[in-house]
Short mmCIF file of C-alpha atoms in Angstrom, two decimals:
data_model
loop_
_atom_site.label_atom_id
_atom_site.label_comp_id
_atom_site.label_asym_id
_atom_site.label_seq_id
_atom_site.Cartn_x
_atom_site.Cartn_y
_atom_site.Cartn_z
CA MET A 1 10.60 14.12 -8.16
CA LYS A 2 7.87 14.51 -5.54
CA ASP A 3 6.69 17.95 -4.51
CA GLU A 4 7.09 17.67 -0.74
CA SER A 5 5.22 20.95 -0.24
CA LEU A 6 2.10 19.51 -1.86
CA ARG A 7 2.50 16.24 0.01
CA ASP A 8 2.87 18.06 3.31
CA ALA A 9 -0.14 20.30 2.61
CA LEU A 10 -2.31 17.32 1.74
CA LEU A 11 -1.21 15.36 4.79
CA ARG A 12 -2.05 18.36 6.97
CA GLY A 13 -5.41 18.74 5.24
CA ASP A 14 -4.47 22.33 4.33
CA ARG A 15 -6.88 23.26 1.54
CA GLN A 16 -5.65 26.86 1.36
CA ALA A 17 -2.03 25.80 0.81
CA VAL A 18 -3.10 23.35 -1.90
CA ALA A 19 -5.18 26.07 -3.59
CA ARG A 20 -2.19 28.46 -3.55
CA MET A 21 0.02 25.81 -5.18
CA LEU A 22 -2.57 25.26 -7.90
CA GLN A 23 -2.77 28.98 -8.57
CA ALA A 24 1.03 29.09 -8.91
CA GLY A 25 0.87 26.70 -11.86
CA ALA A 26 1.80 23.17 -13.01
CA PRO A 27 -1.68 21.72 -12.31
CA GLU A 28 -1.08 18.49 -14.21
CA ARG A 29 2.11 17.72 -12.30
CA LEU A 30 0.40 18.58 -9.02
CA ALA A 31 -2.60 16.37 -9.91
CA ASN A 32 -0.25 13.46 -10.59
CA GLU A 33 1.41 14.01 -7.21
CA LYS A 34 -1.97 14.24 -5.50
CA ASN A 35 -3.16 11.01 -7.09
CA ALA A 36 0.05 9.20 -6.16
CA LEU A 37 -0.34 10.26 -2.54
CA LEU A 38 -4.04 9.31 -2.50
CA ARG A 39 -3.12 5.86 -3.78
CA GLU A 40 -0.37 5.49 -1.18
CA LEU A 41 -2.69 6.56 1.64
CA THR A 42 -5.62 4.47 0.38
CA ASP A 43 -3.51 1.34 0.13
CA ALA A 44 -2.06 1.91 3.62
CA HIS A 45 -5.54 2.53 5.02
CA LEU A 46 -6.97 -0.61 3.41
CA ARG A 47 -4.08 -2.66 4.87
CA GLY A 48 -4.87 -1.24 8.29
CA ASP A 49 -1.61 0.73 8.49
CA LEU A 50 -3.13 4.22 8.29
CA PRO A 51 -5.99 5.71 10.31
CA PHE A 52 -9.21 6.76 8.64
CA CYS A 53 -8.65 10.36 9.75
CA GLN A 54 -5.37 10.73 7.81
CA LEU A 55 -6.93 9.61 4.53
CA THR A 56 -9.88 11.91 5.26
CA ALA A 57 -7.64 14.94 5.87
CA ALA A 58 -5.75 14.43 2.62
CA ALA A 59 -8.91 13.75 0.61
CA GLN A 60 -10.72 16.84 1.83
CA ALA A 61 -7.70 18.99 0.92
CA ALA A 62 -7.47 17.29 -2.48
CA CYS A 63 -11.03 18.39 -3.25
CA VAL A 64 -9.72 21.85 -4.21
CA PHE A 65 -8.33 20.37 -7.43
CA PRO A 66 -10.72 21.24 -10.27
CA LEU A 67 -12.67 18.46 -11.92
CA LYS A 68 -12.01 17.91 -15.60
CA ASN A 69 -14.70 19.30 -17.85
CA GLY A 70 -16.96 16.62 -19.10
CA PRO A 71 -20.01 14.57 -18.22
CA PHE A 72 -20.72 12.76 -14.99
CA VAL A 73 -19.43 9.19 -14.98
CA ALA A 74 -21.01 8.04 -11.71
CA CYS A 75 -23.91 8.60 -9.39
CA CYS A 76 -23.89 8.14 -5.64
CA GLY A 77 -26.80 8.09 -3.26
CA GLY A 78 -28.13 6.71 -0.02
CA VAL A 79 -30.42 3.77 -0.72
CA ALA A 80 -34.14 3.99 0.03
CA GLY A 81 -34.55 4.05 3.79
CA ASN A 82 -31.05 5.43 4.44
CA THR A 83 -31.47 8.97 5.73
CA SER A 84 -27.98 9.46 7.19
CA ALA A 85 -25.80 11.53 4.86
CA ILE A 86 -22.45 10.74 6.51
CA GLY A 87 -21.52 7.75 4.36
CA LYS A 88 -22.75 9.37 1.15
CA ASN A 89 -20.89 12.61 1.87
CA TYR A 90 -17.69 10.69 2.62
CA MET A 91 -17.97 8.71 -0.62
CA MET A 92 -18.64 11.88 -2.60
CA MET A 93 -15.58 13.52 -1.01
CA LEU A 94 -13.37 10.57 -2.02
CA LEU A 95 -14.69 10.63 -5.59
CA ARG A 96 -14.13 14.40 -5.78
CA ALA A 97 -10.61 14.04 -4.36
CA TRP A 98 -9.75 11.51 -7.05
CA GLY A 99 -11.31 13.72 -9.74
CA ILE A 100 -14.22 11.45 -10.64
CA PRO A 101 -17.23 13.51 -11.83
CA ALA A 102 -20.10 12.09 -9.78
CA LEU A 103 -23.73 13.08 -9.51
CA ASP A 104 -24.96 13.33 -5.91
CA LEU A 105 -28.42 11.76 -5.75
CA GLY A 106 -28.94 12.57 -2.08
CA MET A 107 -30.44 10.32 0.55
CA ASP A 108 -33.34 7.88 0.69
CA VAL A 109 -33.07 7.29 -3.07
CA PRO A 110 -35.40 4.73 -4.69
CA ALA A 111 -34.02 2.30 -7.26
CA GLU A 112 -35.93 4.06 -10.04
CA ALA A 113 -34.04 7.30 -9.34
CA PHE A 114 -30.70 5.52 -9.72
CA LEU A 115 -31.86 4.10 -13.05
CA LYS A 116 -33.18 7.46 -14.22
CA ALA A 117 -29.78 9.08 -13.53
CA ILE A 118 -27.91 6.25 -15.24
CA ARG A 119 -30.04 6.59 -18.38
CA ALA A 120 -30.11 10.40 -18.43
CA HIS A 121 -26.34 10.81 -18.04
CA SER A 122 -25.05 7.53 -19.55
CA LEU A 123 -23.33 6.79 -16.25
CA GLY A 124 -20.86 3.95 -15.93
CA TYR A 125 -21.08 3.57 -12.13
CA ALA A 126 -23.82 3.53 -9.51
CA VAL A 127 -22.62 3.73 -5.91
CA CYS A 128 -25.27 2.76 -3.39
CA VAL A 129 -24.55 3.89 0.14
CA GLY A 130 -26.16 1.59 2.65
CA PHE A 131 -26.51 1.54 6.39
CA SER A 132 -27.17 -2.07 7.35
CA ALA A 133 -27.21 -5.62 6.09
CA GLY A 134 -30.87 -5.09 5.19
CA ASP A 135 -29.74 -2.82 2.36
CA ALA A 136 -28.49 -5.90 0.52
CA ASN A 137 -32.08 -6.38 -0.64
CA PHE A 138 -32.01 -2.92 -2.23
CA ILE A 139 -28.92 -3.92 -4.24
CA ARG A 140 -30.66 -7.07 -5.46
CA GLY A 141 -33.74 -5.07 -6.39
CA LEU A 142 -31.76 -2.39 -8.25
CA HIS A 143 -29.88 -5.08 -10.16
CA ARG A 144 -33.12 -6.87 -11.07
CA LEU A 145 -34.87 -3.65 -12.12
CA ALA A 146 -31.88 -2.59 -14.26
CA ALA A 147 -31.86 -6.01 -15.93
CA GLU A 148 -35.61 -5.75 -16.62
CA HIS A 149 -35.03 -2.36 -18.28
CA GLY A 150 -32.13 -3.78 -20.31
CA ILE A 151 -29.52 -1.40 -18.90
CA ARG A 152 -27.68 -3.48 -16.29
CA ALA A 153 -24.74 -4.10 -18.62
CA ARG A 154 -24.24 -0.31 -19.04
CA PHE A 155 -23.03 0.39 -15.51
CA ARG A 156 -21.06 -1.05 -12.63
CA LEU A 157 -23.01 -1.54 -9.42
CA LEU A 158 -21.18 -0.81 -6.16
CA VAL A 159 -22.05 -0.52 -2.48
CA CYS A 160 -20.33 1.18 0.41
CA GLY A 161 -21.08 1.90 4.03
CA ALA A 162 -23.34 -1.03 4.85
CA SER A 163 -22.04 -3.54 7.35
CA LEU A 164 -22.01 -6.65 5.20
CA THR A 165 -20.19 -9.91 5.75
CA PRO A 166 -17.79 -11.13 3.05
CA GLU A 167 -20.27 -13.93 2.30
CA THR A 168 -23.14 -11.48 1.81
CA LEU A 169 -20.99 -9.26 -0.40
CA ALA A 170 -19.90 -12.21 -2.53
CA ALA A 171 -23.54 -13.25 -3.02
CA LEU A 172 -24.67 -9.81 -4.21
CA PRO A 173 -24.74 -8.84 -7.92
CA LEU A 174 -21.94 -6.28 -7.41
CA ASP A 175 -19.07 -5.49 -9.71
CA LEU A 176 -16.72 -5.17 -6.73
CA PRO A 177 -17.19 -7.41 -3.68
CA ASP A 178 -15.81 -4.78 -1.29
CA ASN A 179 -17.92 -2.25 0.60
CA ARG A 180 -15.16 -0.05 2.03
CA ALA A 181 -15.52 3.46 0.60
CA ALA A 182 -11.76 3.86 0.04
CA ALA A 183 -11.59 0.56 -1.86
CA VAL A 184 -14.63 1.48 -3.98
CA ALA A 185 -13.18 4.88 -4.90
CA GLU A 186 -9.77 3.46 -5.80
CA TRP A 187 -11.33 0.67 -7.90
CA MET A 188 -13.45 3.24 -9.75
CA VAL A 189 -10.33 5.26 -10.56
CA ASP A 190 -8.56 2.16 -11.83
CA THR A 191 -11.44 1.00 -14.03
CA TRP A 192 -12.56 4.46 -15.21
CA THR A 193 -9.15 5.42 -16.57
CA LYS A 194 -8.76 2.19 -18.56
#
């Protein structure tokens, strides 16, 4: 049975109410409810049936759930030349809301820094936050550099934020040909837990 109080608090973006519920107990049940609602909202948003702001409100409230102890599984950073933190911060919020331990690499991150983080933490995902279609070249370069270092098979390469056509996305060496942050986060949840 769904906990309507948690659902309502998440839909309102009420972090304090969510925190009080977690303090009251049953964190595993509440986490399952949170994840079910995030999936429902994400799917509705990706279909175009839910505004961006509603998913954002729920995700920011869901960030009060504690992350499981354990190593980072992903890194996320703005690609070299991208100095706007908005897309990266949004992606990090979604990953946090879903409970994915992700290392924030910051902005204007060179390909070598992504590779260093992947090697140092044995990361399974690299999320590159882009700004424009020109960032497609960064993705190609990161893929090529990872292949040259023999580590490309160790991680899944993803992009979000950049305005890329479906044709450009399909031609990139990505593990998911979708650049919408909500789709990337949901796909990471689905593949990480398998």
